[in-house]
Coordinates of N, CA and C in Angstrom, one line a residue:
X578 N -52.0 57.0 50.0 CA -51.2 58.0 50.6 C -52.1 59.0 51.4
X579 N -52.9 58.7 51.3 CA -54.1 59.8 51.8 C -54.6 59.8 53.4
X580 N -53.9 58.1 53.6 CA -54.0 57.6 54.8 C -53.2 58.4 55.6
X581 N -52.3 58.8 55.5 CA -51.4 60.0 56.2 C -51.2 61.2 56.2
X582 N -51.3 62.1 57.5 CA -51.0 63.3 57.7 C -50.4 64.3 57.3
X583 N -51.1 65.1 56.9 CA -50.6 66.6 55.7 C -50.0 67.3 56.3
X584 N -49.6 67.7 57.8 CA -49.0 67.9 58.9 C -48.5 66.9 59.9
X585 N -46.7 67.0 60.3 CA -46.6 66.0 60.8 C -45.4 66.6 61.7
X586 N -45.3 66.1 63.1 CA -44.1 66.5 63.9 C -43.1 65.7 63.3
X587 N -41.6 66.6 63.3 CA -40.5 66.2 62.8 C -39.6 66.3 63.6
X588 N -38.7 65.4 64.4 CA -37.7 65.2 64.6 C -36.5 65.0 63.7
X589 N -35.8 66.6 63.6 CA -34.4 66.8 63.0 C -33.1 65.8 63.7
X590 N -32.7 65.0 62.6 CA -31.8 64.7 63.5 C -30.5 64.7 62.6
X591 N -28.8 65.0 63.0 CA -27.9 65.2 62.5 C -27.0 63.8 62.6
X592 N -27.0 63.3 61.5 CA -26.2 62.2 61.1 C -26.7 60.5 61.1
X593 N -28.1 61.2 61.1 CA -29.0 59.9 61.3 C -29.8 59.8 60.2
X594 N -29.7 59.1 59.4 CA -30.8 58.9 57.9 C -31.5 57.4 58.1
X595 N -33.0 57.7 58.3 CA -34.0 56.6 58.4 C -34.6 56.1 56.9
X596 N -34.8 55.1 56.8 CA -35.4 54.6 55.5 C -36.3 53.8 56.0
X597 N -37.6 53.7 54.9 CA -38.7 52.9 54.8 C -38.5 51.5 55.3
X598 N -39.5 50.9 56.2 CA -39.4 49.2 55.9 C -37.9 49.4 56.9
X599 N -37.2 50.0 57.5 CA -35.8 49.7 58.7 C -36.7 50.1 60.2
X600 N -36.3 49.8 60.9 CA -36.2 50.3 62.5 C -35.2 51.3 63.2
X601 N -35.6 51.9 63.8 CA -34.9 52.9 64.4 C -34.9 53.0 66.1
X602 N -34.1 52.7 66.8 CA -34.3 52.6 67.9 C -34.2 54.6 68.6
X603 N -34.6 55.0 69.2 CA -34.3 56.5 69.7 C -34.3 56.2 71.2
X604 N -33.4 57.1 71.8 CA -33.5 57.1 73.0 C -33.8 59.1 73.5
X605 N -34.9 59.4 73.8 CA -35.4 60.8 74.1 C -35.0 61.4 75.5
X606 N -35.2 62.6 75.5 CA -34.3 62.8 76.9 C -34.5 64.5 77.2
X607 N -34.7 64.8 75.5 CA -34.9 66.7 75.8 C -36.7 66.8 75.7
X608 N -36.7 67.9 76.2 CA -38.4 68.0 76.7 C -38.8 68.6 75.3
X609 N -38.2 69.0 74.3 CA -39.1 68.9 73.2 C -39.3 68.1 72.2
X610 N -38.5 66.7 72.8 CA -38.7 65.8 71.6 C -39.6 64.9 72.8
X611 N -39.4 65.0 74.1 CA -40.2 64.2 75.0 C -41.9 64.4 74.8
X612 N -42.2 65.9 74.0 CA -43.5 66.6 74.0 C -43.8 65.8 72.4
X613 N -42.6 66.0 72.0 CA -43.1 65.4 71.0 C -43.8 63.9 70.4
X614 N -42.5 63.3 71.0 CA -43.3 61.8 71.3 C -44.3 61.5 71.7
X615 N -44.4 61.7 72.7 CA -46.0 61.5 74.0 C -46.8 62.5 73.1
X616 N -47.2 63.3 72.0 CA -48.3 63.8 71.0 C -48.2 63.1 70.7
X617 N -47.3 62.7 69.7 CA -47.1 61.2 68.9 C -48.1 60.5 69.1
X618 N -47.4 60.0 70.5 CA -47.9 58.4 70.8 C -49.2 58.3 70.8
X619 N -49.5 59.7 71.7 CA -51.7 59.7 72.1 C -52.2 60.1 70.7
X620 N -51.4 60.3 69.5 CA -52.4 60.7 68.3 C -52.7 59.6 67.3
X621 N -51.8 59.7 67.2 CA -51.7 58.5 65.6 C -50.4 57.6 65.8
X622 N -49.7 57.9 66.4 CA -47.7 57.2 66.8 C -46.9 57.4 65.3
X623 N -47.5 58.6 64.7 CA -47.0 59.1 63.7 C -46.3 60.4 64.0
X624 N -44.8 60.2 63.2 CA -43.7 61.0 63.5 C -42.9 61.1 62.0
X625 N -42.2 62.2 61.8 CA -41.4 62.5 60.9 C -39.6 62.2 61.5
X626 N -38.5 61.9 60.8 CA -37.6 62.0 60.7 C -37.0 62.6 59.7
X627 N -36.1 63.5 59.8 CA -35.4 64.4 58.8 C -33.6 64.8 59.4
X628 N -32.9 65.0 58.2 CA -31.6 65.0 58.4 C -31.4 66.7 59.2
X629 N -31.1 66.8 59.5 CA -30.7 68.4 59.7 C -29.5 68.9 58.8
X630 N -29.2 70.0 58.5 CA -28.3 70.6 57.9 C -27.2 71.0 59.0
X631 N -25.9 71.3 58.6 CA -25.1 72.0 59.4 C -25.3 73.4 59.5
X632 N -25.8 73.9 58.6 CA -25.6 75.3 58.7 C -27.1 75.5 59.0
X633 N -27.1 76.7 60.2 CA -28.5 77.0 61.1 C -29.4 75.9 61.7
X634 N -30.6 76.3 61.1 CA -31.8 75.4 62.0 C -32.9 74.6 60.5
X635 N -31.8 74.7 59.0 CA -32.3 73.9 58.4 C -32.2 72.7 58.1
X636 N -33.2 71.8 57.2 CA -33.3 70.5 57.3 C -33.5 70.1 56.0
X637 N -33.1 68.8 55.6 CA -33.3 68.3 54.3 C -34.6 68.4 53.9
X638 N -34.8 68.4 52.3 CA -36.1 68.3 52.0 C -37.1 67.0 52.3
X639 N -36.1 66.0 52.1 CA -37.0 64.7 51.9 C -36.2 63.9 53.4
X640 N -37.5 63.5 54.2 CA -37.6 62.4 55.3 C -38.2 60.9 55.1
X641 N -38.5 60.8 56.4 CA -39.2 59.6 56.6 C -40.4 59.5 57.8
X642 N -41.2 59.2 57.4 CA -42.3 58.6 58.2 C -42.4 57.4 59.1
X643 N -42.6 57.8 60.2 CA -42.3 56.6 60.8 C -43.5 56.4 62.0
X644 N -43.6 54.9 62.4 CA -44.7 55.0 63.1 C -43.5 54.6 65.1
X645 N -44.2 54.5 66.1 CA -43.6 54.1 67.0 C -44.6 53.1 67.3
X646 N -43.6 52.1 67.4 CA -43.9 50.4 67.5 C -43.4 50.1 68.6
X647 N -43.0 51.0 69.4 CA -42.6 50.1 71.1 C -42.0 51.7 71.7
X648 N -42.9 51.4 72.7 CA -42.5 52.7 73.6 C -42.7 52.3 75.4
X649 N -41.8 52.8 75.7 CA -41.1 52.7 76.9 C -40.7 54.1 77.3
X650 N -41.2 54.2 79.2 CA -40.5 55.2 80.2 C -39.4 54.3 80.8
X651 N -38.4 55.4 81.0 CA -38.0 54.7 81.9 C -37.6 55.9 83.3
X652 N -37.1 55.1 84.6 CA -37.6 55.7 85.7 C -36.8 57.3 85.6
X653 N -36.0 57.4 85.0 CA -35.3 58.9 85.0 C -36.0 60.0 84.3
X654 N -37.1 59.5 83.1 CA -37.3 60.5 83.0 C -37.5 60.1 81.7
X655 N -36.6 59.7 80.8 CA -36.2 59.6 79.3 C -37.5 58.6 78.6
X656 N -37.6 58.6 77.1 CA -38.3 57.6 77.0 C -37.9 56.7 75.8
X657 N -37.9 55.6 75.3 CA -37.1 54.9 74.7 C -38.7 54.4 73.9
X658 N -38.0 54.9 72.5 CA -38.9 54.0 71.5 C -38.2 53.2 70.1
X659 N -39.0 52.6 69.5 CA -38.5 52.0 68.7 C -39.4 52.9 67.1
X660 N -39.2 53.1 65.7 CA -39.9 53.7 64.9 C -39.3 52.8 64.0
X661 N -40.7 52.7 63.7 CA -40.9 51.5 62.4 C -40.8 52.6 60.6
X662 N -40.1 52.5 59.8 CA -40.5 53.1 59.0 C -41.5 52.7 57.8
X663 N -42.2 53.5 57.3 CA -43.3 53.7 56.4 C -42.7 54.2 54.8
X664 N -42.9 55.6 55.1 CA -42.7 56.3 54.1 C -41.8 57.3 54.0
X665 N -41.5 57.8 52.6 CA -40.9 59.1 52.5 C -41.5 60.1 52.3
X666 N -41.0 61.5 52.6 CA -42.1 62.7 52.8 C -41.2 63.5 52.5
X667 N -41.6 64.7 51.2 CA -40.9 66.1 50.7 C -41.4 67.2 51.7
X668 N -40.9 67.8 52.1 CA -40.9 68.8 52.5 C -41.7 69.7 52.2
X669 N -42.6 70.3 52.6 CA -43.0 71.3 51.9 C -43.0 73.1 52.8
X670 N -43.4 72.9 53.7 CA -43.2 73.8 54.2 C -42.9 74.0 55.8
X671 N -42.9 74.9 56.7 CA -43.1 74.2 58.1 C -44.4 75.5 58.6
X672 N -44.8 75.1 59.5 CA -46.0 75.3 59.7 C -45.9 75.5 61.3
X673 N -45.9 77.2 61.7 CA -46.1 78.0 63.3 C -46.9 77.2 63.8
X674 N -46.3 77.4 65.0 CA -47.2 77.0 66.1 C -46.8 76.8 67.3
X675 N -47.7 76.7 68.1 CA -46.7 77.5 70.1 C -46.3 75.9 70.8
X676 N -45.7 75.0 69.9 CA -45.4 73.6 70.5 C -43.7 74.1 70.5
X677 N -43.2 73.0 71.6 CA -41.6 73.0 71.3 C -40.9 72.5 70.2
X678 N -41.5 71.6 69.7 CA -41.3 70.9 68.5 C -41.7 71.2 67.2
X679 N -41.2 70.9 66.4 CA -41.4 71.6 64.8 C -42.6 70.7 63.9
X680 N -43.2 71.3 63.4 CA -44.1 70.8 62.4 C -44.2 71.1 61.0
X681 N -44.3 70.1 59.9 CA -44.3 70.2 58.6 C -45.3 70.1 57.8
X682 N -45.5 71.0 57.0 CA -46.2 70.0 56.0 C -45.8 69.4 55.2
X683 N -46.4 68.4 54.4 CA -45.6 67.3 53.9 C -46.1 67.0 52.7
X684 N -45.2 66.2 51.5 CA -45.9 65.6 50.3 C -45.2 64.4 50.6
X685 N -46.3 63.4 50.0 CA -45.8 61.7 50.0 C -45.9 61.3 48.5
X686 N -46.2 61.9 47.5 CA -46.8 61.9 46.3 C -45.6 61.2 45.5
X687 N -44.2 61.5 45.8 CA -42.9 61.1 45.0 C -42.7 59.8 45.5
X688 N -43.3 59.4 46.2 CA -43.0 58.0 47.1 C -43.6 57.2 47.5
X689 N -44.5 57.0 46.5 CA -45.9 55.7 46.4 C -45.0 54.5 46.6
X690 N -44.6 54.4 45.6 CA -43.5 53.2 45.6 C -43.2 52.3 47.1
X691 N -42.8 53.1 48.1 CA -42.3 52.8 48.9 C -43.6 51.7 49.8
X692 N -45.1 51.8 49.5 CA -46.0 51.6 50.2 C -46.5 50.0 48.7
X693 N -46.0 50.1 47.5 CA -46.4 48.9 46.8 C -44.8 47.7 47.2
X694 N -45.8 46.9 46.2 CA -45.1 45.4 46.4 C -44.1 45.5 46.0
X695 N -43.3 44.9 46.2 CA -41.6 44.7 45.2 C -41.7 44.4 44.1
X696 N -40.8 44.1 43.4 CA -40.9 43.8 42.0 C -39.6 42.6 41.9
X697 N -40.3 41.8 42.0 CA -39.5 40.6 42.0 C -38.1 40.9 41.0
X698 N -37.8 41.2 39.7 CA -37.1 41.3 38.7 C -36.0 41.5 38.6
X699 N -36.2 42.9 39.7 CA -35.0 43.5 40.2 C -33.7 42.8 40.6
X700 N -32.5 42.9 39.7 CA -31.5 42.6 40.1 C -30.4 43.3 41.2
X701 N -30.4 42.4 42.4 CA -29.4 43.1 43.7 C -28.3 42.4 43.7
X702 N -28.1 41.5 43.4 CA -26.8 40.3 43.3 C -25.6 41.1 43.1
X703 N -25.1 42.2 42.3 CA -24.0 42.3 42.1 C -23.6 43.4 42.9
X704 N -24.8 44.3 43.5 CA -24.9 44.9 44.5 C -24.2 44.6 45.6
X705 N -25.2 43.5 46.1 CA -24.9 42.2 47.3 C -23.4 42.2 47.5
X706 N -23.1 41.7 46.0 CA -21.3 40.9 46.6 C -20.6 42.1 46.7
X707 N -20.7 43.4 45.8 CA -20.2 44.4 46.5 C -20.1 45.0 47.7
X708 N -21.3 45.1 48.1 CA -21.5 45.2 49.6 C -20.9 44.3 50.4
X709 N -20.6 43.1 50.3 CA -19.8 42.2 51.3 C -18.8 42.5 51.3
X710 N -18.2 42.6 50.2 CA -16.6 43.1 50.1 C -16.3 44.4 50.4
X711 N -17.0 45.2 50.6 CA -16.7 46.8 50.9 C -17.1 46.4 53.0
X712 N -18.0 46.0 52.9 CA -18.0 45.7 54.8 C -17.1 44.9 54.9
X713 N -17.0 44.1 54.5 CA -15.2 43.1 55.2 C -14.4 44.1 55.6
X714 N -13.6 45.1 54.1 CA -13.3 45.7 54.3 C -13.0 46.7 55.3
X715 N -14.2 47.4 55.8 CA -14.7 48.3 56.3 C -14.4 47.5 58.0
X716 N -14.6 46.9 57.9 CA -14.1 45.4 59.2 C -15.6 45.8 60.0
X717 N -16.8 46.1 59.4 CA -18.0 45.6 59.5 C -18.8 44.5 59.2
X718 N -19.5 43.5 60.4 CA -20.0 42.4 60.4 C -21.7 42.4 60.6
X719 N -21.9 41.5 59.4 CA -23.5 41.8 59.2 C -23.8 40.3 59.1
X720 N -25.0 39.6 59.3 CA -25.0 38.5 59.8 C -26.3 38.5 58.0
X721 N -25.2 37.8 56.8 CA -25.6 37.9 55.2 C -26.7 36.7 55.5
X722 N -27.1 35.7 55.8 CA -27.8 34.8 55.8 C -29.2 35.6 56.6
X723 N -29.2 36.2 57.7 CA -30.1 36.8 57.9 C -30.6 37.9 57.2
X724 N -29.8 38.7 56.5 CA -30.3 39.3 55.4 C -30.7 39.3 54.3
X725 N -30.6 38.1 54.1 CA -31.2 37.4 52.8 C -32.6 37.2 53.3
X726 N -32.9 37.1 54.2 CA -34.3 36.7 54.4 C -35.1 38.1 54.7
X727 N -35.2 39.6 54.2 CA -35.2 40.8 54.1 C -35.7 40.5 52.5
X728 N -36.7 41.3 52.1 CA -37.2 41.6 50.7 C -36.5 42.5 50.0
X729 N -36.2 43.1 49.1 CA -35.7 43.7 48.3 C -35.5 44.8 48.5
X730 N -36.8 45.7 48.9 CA -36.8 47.0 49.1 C -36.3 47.3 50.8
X731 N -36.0 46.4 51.9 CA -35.4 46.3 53.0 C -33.8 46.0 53.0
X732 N -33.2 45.1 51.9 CA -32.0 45.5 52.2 C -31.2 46.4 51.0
X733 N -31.7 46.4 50.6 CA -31.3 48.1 49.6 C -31.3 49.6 51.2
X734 N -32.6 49.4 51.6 CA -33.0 50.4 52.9 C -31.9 49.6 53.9
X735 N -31.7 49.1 53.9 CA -30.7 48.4 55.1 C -29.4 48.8 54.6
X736 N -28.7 48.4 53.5 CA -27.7 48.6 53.6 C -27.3 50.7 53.5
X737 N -28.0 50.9 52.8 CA -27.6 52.4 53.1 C -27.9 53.0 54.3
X738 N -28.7 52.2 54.9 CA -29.0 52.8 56.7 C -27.7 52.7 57.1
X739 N -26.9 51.4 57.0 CA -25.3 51.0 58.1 C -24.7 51.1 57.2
X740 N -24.6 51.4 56.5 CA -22.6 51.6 55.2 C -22.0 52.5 56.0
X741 N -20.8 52.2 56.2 CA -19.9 53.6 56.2 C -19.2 54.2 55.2
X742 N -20.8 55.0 54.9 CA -20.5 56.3 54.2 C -21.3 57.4 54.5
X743 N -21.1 58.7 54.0 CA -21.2 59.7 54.8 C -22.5 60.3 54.3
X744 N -22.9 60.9 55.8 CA -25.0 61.3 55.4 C -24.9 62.1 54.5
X745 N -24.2 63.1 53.6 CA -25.0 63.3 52.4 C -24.8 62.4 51.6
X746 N -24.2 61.1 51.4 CA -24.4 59.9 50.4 C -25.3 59.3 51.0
X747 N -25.5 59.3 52.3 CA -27.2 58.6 52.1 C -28.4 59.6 51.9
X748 N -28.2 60.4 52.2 CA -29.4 61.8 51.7 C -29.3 61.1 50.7
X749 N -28.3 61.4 49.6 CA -28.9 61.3 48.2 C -29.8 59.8 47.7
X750 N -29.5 58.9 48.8 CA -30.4 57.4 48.2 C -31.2 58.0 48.6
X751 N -31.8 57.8 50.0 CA -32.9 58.4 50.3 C -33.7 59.3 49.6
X752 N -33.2 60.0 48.7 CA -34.4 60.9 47.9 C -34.0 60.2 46.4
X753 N -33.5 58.8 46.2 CA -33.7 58.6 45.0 C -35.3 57.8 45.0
X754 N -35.8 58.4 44.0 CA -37.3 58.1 43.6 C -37.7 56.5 43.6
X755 N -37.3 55.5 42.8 CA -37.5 54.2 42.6 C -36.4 53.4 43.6
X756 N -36.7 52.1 43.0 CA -35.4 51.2 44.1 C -34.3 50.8 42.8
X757 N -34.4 51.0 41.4 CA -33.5 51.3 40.7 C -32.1 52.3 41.0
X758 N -32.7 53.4 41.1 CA -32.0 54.7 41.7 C -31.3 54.3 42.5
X759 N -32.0 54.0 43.7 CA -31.2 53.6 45.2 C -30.0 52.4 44.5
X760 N -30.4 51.3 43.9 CA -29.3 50.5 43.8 C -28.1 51.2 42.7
X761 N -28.5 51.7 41.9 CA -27.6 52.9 41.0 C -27.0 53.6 42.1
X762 N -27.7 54.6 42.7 CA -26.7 55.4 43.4 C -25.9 54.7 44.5
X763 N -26.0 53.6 45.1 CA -25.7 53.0 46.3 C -24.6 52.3 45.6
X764 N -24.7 51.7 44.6 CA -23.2 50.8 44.0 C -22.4 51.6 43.5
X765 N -22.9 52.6 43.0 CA -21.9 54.3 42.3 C -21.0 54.3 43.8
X766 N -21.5 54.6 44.9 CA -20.9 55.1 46.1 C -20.1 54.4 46.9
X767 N -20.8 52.7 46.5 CA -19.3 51.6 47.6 C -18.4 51.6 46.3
X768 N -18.8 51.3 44.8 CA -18.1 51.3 43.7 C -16.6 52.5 44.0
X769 N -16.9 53.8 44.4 CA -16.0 54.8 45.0 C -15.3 53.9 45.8
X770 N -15.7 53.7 46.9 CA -15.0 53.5 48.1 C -13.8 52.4 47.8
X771 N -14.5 51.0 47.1 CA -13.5 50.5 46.6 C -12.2 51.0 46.0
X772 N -12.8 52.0 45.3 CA -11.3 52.7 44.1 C -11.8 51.7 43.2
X773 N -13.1 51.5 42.4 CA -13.0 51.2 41.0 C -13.5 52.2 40.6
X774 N -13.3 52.0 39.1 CA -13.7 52.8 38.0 C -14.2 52.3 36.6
X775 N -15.5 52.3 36.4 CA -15.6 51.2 35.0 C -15.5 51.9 33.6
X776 N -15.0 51.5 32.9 CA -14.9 52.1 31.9 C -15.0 51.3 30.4
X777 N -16.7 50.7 30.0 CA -16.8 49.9 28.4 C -16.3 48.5 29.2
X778 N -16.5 48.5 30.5 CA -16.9 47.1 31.0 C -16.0 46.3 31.4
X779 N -14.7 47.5 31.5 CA -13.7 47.2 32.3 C -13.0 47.8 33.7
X780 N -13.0 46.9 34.6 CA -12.4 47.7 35.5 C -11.5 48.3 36.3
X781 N -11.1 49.0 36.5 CA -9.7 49.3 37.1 C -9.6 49.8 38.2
X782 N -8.6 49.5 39.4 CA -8.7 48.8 40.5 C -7.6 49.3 40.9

């Protein structure tokens, strides 16, 4: 973790929750996220992503780190990139300074995890068929054979990136610590959506 910046520009964004190991396509356009990028790009192509709050100019504690993996002008002005994610990053403080764009300091310390190997063990299967059946539902189409070829810790991050459900239920995966959590809180939440309720290993429906 040491590899990464104790200070980092953040892009607040409202209704957009990035996770580790997904892609993020942005399309830039205001001159302080345009200042931001282009530092980005000429420094390290390291960037923060964070949820914003509704009320004022606050923002979640915990983000994402992300690198930019394809960057493009185009002739109007705007600039279109692609951000790869990395890591997750606590909040710590934000940190003055006469740029348009906001800067943080950051902890990565709760979120090693996110940078080791998977753990093969981990059971997602019952996860999985939930998630099929809540996207049918949902009359959302995900192409499941391509996602099977996605590691563990990418479609756990995948599926809470696209569910339709609402950013503070993905806030809360997002700052769940292990990929345990994530799959706990993520089946608790389609588990809702469905209308089940388990109770001593039965369900009702």
């Amino acid at each position: 973790m040491s590899n990464y910046p104790k200070i980092i520009p953040v892009f607040p964004l409202s209704g957009v929750i990035y996770f580790p190991k997904t892609n993020l396509p942005l399309n830039i356009f205001e001159q302080r996220y345009l200042n931001l990028v282009n530092d980005a790009y000429n420094k390290n192509k390291l960037m923060g992503m964070v949820q914003s709050k509704k009320e004022g100019n606050s923002v979640y504690k915990v983000g994402c780190l992300g690198k930019i993996s394809d960057y493009q002008k185009s002739k109007d002005g705007r600039i279109l990139i692609n951000l790869t994610g990395i890591t997750r990053f606590e909040i710590l403080e934000e940190k003055d300074n006469n740029k348009l764009y906001r800067e943080f300091s950051v902890n990565y310390k709760n979120f090693e995890n996110d940078l080791r190997e998977e753990d093969d063990q981990i059971n997602t299967v019952n996860l999985i068929e939930k998630a099929k059946i809540f996207f049918k539902k949902s009359g959302l189409l995900l192409n499941w054979k391509e996602f099977e070829k996605l590691d563990q810790n990418q479609r756990i991050n995948t599926l809470a990136m696209i569910a339709p459900i609402t950013t503070e239920e993905k806030q809360k995966i997002l700052e769940a610590v292990t990929i345990n959590e994530k799959i706990y809180n993520l089946e608790g939440i389609i588990n809702f959506y469905l209308h089940e309720v388990s109770f001593d290993n039965q369900t009702i429906q």
